[in-house]
Coordinates of C-alpha atoms and ligand atoms in Angstrom, one line a residue:
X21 CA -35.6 20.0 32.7
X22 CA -36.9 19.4 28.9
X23 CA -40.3 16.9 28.8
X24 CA -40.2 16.8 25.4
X25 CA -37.3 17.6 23.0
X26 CA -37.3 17.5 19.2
X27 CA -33.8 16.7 17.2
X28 CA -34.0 17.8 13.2
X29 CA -31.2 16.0 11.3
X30 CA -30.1 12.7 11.5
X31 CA -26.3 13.4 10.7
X32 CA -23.8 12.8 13.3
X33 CA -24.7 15.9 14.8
X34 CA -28.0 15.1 15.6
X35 CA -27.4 11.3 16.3
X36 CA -24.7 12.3 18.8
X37 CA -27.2 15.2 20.3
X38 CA -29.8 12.5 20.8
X39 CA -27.3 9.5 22.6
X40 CA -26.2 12.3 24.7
X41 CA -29.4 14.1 25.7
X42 CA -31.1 10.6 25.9
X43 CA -28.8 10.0 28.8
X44 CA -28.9 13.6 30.6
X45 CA -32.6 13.6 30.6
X46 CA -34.1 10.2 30.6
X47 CA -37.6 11.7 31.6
X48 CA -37.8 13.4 28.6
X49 CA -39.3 12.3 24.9
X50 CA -37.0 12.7 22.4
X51 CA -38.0 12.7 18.8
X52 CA -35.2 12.7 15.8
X53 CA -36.4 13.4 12.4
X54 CA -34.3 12.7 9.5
X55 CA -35.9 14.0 6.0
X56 CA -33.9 11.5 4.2
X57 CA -34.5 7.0 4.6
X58 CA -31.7 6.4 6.1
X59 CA -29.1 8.2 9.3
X60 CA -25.5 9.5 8.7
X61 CA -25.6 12.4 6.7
X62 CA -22.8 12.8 4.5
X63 CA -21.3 9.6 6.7
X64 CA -21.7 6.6 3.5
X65 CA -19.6 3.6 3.6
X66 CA -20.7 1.0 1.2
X67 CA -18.4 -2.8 0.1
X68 CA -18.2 -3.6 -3.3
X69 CA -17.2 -6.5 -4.9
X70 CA -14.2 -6.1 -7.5
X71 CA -12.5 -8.9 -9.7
X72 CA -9.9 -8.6 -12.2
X73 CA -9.5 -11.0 -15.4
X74 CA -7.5 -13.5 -13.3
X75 CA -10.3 -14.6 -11.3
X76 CA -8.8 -12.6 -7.9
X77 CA -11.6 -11.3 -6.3
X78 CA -12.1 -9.0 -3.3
X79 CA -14.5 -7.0 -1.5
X80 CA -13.5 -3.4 -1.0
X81 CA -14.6 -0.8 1.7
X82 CA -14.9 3.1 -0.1
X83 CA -16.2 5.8 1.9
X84 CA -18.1 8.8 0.0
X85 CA -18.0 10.6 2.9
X86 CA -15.4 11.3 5.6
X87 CA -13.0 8.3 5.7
X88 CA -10.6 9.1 8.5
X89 CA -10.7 10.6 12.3
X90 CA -7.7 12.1 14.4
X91 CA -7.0 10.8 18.0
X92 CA -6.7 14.5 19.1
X93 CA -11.0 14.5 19.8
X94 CA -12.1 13.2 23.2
X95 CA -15.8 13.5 22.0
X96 CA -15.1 10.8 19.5
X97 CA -12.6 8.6 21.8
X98 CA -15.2 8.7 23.8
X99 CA -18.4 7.8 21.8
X100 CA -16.5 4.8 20.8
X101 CA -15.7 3.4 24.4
X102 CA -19.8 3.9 25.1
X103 CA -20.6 2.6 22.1
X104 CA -18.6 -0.1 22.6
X105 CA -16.6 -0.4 18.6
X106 CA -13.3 -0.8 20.1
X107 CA -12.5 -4.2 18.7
X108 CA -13.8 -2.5 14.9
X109 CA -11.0 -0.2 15.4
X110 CA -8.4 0.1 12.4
X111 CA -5.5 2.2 13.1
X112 CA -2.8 3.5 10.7
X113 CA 0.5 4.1 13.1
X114 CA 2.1 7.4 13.1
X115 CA 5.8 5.3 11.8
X116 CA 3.9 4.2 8.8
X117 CA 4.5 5.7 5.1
X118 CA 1.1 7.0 5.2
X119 CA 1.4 9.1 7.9
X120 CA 5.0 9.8 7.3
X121 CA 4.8 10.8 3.4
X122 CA 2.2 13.3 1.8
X123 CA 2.5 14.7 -1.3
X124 CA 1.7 18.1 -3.3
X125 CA 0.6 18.0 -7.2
X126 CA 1.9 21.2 -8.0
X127 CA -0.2 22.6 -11.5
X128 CA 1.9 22.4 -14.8
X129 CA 4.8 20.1 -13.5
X130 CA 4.3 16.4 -13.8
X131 CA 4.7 13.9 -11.0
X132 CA 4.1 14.6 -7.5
X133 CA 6.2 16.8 -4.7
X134 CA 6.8 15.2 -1.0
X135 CA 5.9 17.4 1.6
X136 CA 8.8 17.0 4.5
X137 CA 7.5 15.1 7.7
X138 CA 10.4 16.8 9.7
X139 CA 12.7 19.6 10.1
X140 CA 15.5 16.6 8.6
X141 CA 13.6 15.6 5.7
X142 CA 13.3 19.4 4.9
X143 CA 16.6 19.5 3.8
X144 CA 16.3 16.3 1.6
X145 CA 13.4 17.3 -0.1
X146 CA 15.0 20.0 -2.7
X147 CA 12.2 21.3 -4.0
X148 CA 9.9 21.6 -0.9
X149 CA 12.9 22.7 0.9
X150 CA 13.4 25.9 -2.0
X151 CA 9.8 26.9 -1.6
X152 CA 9.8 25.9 2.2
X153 CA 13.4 26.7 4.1
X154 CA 13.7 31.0 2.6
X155 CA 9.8 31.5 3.9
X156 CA 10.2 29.7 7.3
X157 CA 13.3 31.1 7.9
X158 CA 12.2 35.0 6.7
X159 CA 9.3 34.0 8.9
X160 CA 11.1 34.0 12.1
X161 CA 13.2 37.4 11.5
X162 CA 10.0 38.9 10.8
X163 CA 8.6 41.5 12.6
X164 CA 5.1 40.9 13.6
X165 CA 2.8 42.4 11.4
X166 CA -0.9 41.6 12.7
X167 CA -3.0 44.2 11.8
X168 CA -4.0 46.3 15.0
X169 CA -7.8 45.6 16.4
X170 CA -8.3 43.2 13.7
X171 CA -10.1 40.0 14.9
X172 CA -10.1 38.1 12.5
X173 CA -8.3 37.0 8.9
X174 CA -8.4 35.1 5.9
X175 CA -5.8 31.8 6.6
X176 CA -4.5 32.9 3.1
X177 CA -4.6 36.5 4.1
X178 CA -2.4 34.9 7.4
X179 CA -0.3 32.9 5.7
X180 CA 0.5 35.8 3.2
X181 CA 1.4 38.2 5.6
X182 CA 3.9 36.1 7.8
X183 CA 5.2 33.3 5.2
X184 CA 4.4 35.0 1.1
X185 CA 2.4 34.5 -1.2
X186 CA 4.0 31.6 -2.9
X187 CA 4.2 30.0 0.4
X188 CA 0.4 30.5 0.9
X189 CA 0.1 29.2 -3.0
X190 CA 1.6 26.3 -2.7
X191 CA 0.8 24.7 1.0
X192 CA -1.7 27.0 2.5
X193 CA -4.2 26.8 -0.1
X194 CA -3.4 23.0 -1.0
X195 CA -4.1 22.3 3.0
X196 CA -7.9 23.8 2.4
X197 CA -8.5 22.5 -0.7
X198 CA -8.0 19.2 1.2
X199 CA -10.2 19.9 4.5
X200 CA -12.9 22.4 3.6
X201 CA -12.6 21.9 -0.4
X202 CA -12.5 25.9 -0.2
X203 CA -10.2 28.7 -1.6
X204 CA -7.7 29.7 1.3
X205 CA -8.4 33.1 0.8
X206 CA -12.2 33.1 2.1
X207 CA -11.7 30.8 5.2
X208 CA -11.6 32.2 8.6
X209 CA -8.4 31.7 10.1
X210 CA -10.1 32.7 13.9
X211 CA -12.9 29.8 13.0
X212 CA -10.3 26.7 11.2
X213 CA -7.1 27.1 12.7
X214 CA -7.2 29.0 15.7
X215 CA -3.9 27.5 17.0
X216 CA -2.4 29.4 14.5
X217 CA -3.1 32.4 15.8
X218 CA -2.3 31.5 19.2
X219 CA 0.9 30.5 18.3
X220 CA 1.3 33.6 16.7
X221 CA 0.6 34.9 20.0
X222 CA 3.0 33.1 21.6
X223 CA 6.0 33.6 19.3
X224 CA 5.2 37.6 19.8
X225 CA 4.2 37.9 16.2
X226 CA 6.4 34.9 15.3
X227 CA 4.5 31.7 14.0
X228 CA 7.7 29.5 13.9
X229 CA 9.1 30.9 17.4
X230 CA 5.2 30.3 18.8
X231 CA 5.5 26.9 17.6
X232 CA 9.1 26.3 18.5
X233 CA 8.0 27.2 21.8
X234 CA 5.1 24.9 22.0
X235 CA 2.0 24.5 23.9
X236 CA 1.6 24.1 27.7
X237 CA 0.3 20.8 27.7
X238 CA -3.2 20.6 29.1
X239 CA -4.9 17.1 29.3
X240 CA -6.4 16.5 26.0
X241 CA -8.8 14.2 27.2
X242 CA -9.7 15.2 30.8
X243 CA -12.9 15.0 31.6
X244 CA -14.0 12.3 28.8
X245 CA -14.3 9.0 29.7
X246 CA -12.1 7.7 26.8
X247 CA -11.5 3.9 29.0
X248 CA -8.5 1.9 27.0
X249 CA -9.6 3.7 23.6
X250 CA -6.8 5.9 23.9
X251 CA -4.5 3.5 24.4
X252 CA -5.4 1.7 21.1
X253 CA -4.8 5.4 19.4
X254 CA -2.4 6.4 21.5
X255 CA 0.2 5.7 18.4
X256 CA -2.0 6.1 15.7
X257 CA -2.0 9.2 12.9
X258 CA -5.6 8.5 11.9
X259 CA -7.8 5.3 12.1
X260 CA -11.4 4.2 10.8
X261 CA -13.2 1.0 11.2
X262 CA -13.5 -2.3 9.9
X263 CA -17.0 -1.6 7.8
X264 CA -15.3 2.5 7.7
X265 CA -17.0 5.7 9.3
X266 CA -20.6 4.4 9.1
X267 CA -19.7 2.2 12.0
X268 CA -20.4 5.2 14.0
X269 CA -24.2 6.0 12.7
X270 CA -25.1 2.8 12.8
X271 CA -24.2 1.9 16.0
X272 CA -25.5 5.1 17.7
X273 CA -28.9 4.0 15.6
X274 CA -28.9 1.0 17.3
X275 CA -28.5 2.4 20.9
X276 CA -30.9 4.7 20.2
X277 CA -33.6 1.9 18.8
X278 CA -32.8 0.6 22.2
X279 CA -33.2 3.7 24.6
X280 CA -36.5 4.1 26.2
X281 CA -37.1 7.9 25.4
X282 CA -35.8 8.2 22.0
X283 CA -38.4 7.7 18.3
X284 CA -35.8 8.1 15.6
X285 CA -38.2 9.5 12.3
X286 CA -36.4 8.9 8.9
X287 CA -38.5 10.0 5.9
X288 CA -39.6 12.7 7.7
X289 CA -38.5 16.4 7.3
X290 CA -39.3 19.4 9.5
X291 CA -40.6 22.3 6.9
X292 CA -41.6 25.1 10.0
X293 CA -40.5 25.6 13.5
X294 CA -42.2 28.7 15.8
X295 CA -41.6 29.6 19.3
X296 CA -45.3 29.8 20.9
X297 CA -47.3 32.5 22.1
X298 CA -49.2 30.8 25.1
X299 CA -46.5 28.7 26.4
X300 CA -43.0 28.1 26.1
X301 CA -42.4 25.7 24.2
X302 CA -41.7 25.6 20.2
X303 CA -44.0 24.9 17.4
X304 CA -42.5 22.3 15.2
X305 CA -44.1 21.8 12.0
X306 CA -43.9 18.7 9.9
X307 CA -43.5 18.3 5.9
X308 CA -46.4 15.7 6.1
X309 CA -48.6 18.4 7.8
X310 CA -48.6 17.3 11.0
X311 CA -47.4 19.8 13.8
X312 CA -45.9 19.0 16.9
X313 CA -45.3 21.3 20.4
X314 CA -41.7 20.7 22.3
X315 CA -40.2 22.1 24.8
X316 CA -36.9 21.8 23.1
X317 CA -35.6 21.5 19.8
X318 CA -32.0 20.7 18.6
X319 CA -31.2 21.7 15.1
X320 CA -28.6 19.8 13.6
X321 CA -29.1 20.9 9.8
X322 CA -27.2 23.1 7.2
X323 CA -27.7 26.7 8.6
X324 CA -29.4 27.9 5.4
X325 CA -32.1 24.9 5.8
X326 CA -32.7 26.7 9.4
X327 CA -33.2 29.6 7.6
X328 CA -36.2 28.7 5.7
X329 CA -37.4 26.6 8.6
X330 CA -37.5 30.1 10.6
X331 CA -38.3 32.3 7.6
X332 CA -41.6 33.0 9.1
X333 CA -39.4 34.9 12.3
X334 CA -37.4 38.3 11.5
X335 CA -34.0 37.5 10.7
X336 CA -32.9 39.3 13.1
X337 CA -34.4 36.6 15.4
X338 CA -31.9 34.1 14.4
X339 CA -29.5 35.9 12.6
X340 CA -26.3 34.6 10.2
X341 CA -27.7 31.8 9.2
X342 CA -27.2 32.5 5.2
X343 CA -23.8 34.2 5.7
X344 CA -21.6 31.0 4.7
X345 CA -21.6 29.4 1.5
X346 CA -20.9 25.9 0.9
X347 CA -18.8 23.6 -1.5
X348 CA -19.6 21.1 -3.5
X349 CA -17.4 17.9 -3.9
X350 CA -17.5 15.5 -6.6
X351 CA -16.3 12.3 -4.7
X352 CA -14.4 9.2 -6.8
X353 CA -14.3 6.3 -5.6
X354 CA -11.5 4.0 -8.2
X355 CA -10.1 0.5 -7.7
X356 CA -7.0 -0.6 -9.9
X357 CA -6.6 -4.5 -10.3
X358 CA -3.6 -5.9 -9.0
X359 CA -0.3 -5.2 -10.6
X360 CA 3.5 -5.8 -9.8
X361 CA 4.1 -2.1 -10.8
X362 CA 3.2 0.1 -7.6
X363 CA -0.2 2.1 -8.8
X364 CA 1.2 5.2 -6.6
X365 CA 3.7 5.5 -4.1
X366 CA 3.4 5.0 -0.5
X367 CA 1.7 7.6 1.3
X368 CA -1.4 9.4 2.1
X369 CA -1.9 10.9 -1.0
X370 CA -1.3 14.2 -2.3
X371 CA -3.4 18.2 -2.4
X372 CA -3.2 20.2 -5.5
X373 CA -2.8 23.7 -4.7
X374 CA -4.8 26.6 -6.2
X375 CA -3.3 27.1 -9.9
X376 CA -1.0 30.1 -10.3
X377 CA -4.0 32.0 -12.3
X378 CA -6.3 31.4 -9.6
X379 CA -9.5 29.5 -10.3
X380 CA -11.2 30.7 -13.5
X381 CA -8.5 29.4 -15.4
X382 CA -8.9 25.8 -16.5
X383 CA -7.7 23.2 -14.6
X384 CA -8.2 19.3 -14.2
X385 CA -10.6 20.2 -11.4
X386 CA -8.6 18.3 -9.0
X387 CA -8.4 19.0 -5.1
X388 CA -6.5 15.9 -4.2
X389 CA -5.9 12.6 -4.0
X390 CA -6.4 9.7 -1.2
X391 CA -4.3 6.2 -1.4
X392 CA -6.8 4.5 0.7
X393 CA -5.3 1.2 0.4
X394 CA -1.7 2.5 2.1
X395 CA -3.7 4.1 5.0
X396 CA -6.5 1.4 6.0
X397 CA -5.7 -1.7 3.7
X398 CA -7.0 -3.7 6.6
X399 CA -10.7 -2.9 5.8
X400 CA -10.7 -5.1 2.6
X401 CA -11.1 -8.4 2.5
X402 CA -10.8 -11.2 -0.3
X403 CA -7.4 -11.5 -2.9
X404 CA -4.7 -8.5 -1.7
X405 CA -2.8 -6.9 -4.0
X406 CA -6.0 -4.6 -5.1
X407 CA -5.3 -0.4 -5.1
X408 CA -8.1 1.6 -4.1
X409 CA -7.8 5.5 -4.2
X410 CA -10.8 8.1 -4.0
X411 CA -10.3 11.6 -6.2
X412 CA -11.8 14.8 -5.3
X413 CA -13.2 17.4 -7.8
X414 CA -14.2 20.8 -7.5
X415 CA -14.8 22.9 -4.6
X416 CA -13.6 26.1 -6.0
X417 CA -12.8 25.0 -9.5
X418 CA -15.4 24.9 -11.9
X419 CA -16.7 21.4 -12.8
X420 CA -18.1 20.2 -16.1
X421 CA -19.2 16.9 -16.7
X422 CA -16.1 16.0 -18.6
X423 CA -13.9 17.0 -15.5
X424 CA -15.8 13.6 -13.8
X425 CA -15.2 11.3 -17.3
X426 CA -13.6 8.4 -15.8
X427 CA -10.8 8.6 -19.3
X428 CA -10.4 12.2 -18.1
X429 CA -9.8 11.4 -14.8
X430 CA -7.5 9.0 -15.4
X431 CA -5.2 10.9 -17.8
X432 CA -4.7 13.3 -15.4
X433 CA -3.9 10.2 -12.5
X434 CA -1.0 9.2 -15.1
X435 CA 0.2 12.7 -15.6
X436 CA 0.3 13.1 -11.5
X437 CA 1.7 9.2 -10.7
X438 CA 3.4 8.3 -13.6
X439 CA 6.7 9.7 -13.0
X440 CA 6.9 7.6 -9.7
X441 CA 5.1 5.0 -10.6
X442 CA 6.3 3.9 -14.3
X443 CA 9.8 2.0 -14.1
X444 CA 9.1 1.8 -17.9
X445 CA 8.6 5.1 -20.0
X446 CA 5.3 5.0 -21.7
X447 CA 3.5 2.8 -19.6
X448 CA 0.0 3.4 -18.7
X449 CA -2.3 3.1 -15.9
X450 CA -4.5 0.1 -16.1
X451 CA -8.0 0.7 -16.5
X452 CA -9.7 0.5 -12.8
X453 CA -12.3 -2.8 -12.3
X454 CA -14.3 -0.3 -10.4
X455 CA -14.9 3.6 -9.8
X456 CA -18.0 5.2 -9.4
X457 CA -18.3 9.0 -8.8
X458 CA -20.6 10.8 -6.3
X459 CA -22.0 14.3 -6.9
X460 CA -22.4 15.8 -3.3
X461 CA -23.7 19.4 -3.6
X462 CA -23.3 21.9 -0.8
X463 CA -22.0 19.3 1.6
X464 CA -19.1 21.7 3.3
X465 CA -19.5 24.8 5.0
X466 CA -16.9 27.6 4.3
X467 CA -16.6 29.2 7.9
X468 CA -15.7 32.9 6.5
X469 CA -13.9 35.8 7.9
X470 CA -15.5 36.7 10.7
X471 CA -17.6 33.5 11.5
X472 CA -17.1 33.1 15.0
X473 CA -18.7 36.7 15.6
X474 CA -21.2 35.7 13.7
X475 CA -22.1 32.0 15.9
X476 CA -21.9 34.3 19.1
X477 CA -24.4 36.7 18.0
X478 CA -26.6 34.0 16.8
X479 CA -25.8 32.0 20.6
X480 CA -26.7 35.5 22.3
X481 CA -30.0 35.5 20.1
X482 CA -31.0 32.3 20.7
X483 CA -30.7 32.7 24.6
X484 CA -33.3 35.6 24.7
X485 CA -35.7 36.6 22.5
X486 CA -38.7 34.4 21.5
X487 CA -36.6 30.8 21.6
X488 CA -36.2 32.0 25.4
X489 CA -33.4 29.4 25.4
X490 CA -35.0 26.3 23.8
X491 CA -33.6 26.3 20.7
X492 CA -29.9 25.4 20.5
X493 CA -28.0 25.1 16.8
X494 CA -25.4 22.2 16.0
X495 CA -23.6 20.8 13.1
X496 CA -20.8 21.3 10.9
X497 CA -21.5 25.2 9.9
X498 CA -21.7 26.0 13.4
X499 CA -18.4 24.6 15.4
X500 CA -16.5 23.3 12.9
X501 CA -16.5 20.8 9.8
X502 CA -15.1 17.4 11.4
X503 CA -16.8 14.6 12.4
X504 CA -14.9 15.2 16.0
X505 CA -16.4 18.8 15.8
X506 CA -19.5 17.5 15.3
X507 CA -20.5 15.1 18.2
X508 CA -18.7 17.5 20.4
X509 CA -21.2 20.2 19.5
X510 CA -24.0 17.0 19.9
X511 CA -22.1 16.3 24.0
X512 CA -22.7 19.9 25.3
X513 CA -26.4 20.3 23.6
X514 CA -28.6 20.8 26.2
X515 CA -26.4 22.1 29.1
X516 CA -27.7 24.9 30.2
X517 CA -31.4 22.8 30.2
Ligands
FAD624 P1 -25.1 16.3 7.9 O1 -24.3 15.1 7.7 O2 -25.3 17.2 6.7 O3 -26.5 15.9 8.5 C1 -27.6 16.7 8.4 C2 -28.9 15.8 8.2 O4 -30.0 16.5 8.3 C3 -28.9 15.1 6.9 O5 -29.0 13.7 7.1 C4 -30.1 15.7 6.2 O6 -30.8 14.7 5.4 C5 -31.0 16.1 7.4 N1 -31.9 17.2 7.1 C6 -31.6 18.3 6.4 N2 -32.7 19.1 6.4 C7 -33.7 18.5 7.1 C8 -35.0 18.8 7.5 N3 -35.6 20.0 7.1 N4 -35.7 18.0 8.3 C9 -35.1 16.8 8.6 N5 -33.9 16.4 8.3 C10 -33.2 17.3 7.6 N6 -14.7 15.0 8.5 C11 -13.8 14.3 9.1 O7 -13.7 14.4 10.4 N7 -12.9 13.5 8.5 C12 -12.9 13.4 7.1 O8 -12.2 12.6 6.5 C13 -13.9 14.1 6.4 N8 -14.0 14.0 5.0 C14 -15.1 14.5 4.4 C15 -15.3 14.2 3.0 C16 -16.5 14.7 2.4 C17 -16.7 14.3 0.9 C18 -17.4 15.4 3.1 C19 -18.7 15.9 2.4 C20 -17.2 15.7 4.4 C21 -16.1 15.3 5.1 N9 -15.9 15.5 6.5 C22 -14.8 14.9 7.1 C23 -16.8 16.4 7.2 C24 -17.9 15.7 8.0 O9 -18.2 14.5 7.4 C25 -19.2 16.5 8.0 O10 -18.9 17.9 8.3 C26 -20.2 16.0 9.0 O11 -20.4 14.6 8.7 C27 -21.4 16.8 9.0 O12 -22.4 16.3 9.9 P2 -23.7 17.0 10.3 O13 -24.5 16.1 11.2 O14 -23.4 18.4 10.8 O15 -24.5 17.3 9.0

């Protein structure tokens, strides 16, 4: 077993390697180093005060970051029955309006588009339903056309082939734009959605039959000891916490402050790591100078920052870790005083596909839209009536600094809500009593074609070689984006120690 094992990156990654590895191998040291002051990563939940000119004040919870988690990951039902946030819990319930109604801002038409929640409300919905009902329907007549001893596929490339392009336009790349802030036609279908092609599978070529058919039901959570947390999500579409996402760094800092094994180093980055000649463990190599030897390291940084961490090795030591790119978000964060007109309507907010000329043509810069206060009201406190929504800018599209003007940003807010939102014609959106906008550069990896090749060959190279098995990689560009994906990858670290 390990003696000693180091843990670069203090996202939730490396936090959730550490709580886990702390309690498989309480003989050994562990040591986390986090380059930046404080643990999270791209997990930021901050309160702010807000007061309109009526004297109603309130304190509002906004998230720069990730906001929301899904009930479908046992890793993080888990994390928070050990970590004991069950009473921090807010749910949104899967009969509420925001996880019944989404909404598409289709570029060049005003107002926004709801997306059905059902097969019934696909009929009601006529212009979802004359994009949506010929394509499903054509779907399901036709033949399957998966390209023979091809592994792998763009999901716009996927969604092309079985539903059309318009199809693909319209929902497909709207649906990335939201997740990976990514162009559809780059991300690996194999890597984001491999249910997809399972059902595909299933439905002999068929996506609709594969899904009509459904999936033998295998317990989601065996194996993870969830306790009553699954109850309390049980009927929940999403849910947060009280204080929002940060609730989960902070309380797996305070575990680990309280573990005997673990030194958590913030402030500190690792600039070098080298697998030793004389002995078997790996050279890690501080930006202050100092080195350190351990017998096992956990990377839970952006593959490129492994890269130049290992540049001293030959690539092909620890190959792929430059193939993926990553977006950039620009993250806004606005808060509209109270006012008897409804800011936006009832929902979870709405995607903006890719425009019909593709990105280099201008465009508000707009990925979507969240209406935090519908989906997790209950993390504010102070005077209600308060609307809090958070904008997101660029991925794909090309961002100048007027894109982020808060007078830009809100013209384009009135030309997506005003239709449903103005009982009177020519009424404006009031101007917000907060917003604040957050540049966060290469914060989400584009898994590409072909990524999951890619991870096993780098698995395979990190199991022999020099790292002779001591060296696993983690994080977001590895096994996926989500925070879920994330401390899953941080629970099976170390298994094969
Ligand atoms: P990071 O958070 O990037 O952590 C890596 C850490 O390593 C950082 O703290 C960094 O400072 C440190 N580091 C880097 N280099 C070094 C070095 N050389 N030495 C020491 N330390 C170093 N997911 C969801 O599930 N739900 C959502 O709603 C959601 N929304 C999102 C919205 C946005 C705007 C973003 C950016 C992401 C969102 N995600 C969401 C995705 C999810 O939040 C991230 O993928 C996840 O938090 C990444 O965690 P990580 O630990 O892999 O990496």
């Amino acid at each position: 077993p390990p003696s000693s094992i180091a843990i670069i990156g203090g996202g939730i990654a490396g936090l959730s390697s550490a709580f886990y590895l702390s309690r498989r191998f309480p003989q050994a040291a562990i040591t986390l180093f986090e380059k930046s002051s404080r643990e999270g990563g791209w997990i930021n939940s901050r309160r702010v005060d807000v007061k309109d000119g009526h004297g109603n004040r309130a304190q509002m919870l906004l998230e720069a970051g990730p906001r929301t988690l899904r009930s479908n990951s046992g890793a993080v039902l888990e994390l928070i029955n050990l970590l004991d946030l069950r009473s921090s819990l807010i749910t949104t319930p899967k009969t509420s309006p925001a996880a019944k109604h989404q909404f598409l801002q289709i570029p060049g038409r005003p107002g926004l588009t709801r997306l059905p929640s059902s097969l019934f409300s696909l009929l009601s919905l006529p212009y979802a339903s004359s994009a949506l009902v010929p394509s499903i329907l054509l779907e399901a007549v036709r033949p399957s056309n998966k390209p023979k001893g091809q592994d792998d596929e763009s999901l716009g490339a996927f969604l092309t082939r079985r539903f059309g392009a318009k199809f693909e336009r319209l929902f497909g790349s709207a649906l990335v734009h939201g997740i990976y802030a990514a162009d559809s036609r780059m991300l690996s279908t194999k890597a984001a959605f491999p249910m997809l092609l399972e059902a595909e599978k299933r439905g002999n070529g068929s996506l609709v039959w594969g899904m009509l058919r459904g999936r033998e039901k295998v317990g989601l959570f065996a194996g993870y000891d969830v306790g009553e947390v699954r109850t309390l999500v049980d009927n929940a579409s999403i849910f947060s916490f009280f204080d929002g996402m940060e609730s989960i760094p902070k309380a797996l800092k305070s575990y680990l402050n309280t573990a005997q094994n673990v030194t958590i180093k913030t402030g500190v980055d690792v600039n070098g790591l080298r697998p030793t000649t004389n002995s078997e463990d790996i050279e890690v190599i501080l930006g202050n100078g100092e080195t350190l030897n351990a017998s096992h390291v956990v990377s839970a940084i952006p593959l490129p920052e492994l890269s130049k961490l290992t540049s001293s090795a030959p690539a092909d030591v620890l190959p792929h870790l430059k193939a993926n790119p990553l977006s950039s978000v620009t993250v806004i964060n606005v808060v509209f005083p109270p006012s008897t007109r409804p800011i936006h309507p009832l929902g979870f907010g709405y995607l903006v596909p890719r425009p019909a000329g593709g990105y280099a043509v201008p465009s508000s810069g707009f990925l979507g839209t969240v209406f935090d206060s519908c989906a997790l009201a209950a993390q504010d406190t102070g005077a209600s009536g308060f609307t809090k929504l958070t904008v997101m800018l660029g991925g794909p599209h090309l961002l100048t600094q007027a894109h982020t003007r808060m007078e830009n940003v809100l013209a384009q807010l009135q030309h997506h809500l005003a239709p449903i939102n103005h009982l009177q014609k020519g009424a404006r959106l009031p101007w917000p009593v907060y917003y604040e906008a957050t540049e966060h550069k290469a914060c989400i990896p584009l898994l590409t074609v072909g990524h999951v090749g890619r991870m096993n060959e780098m698995k395979a190279a990190l199991k022999g070689g020099p790292w002779k098995g001591r060296l696993e990689v983690v994080g977001a560009g590895v096994g996926g984006v989500s925070v879920g994906d994330c401390v899953e990858a941080g629970r099976n670290v170390g298994k094969d120690w």
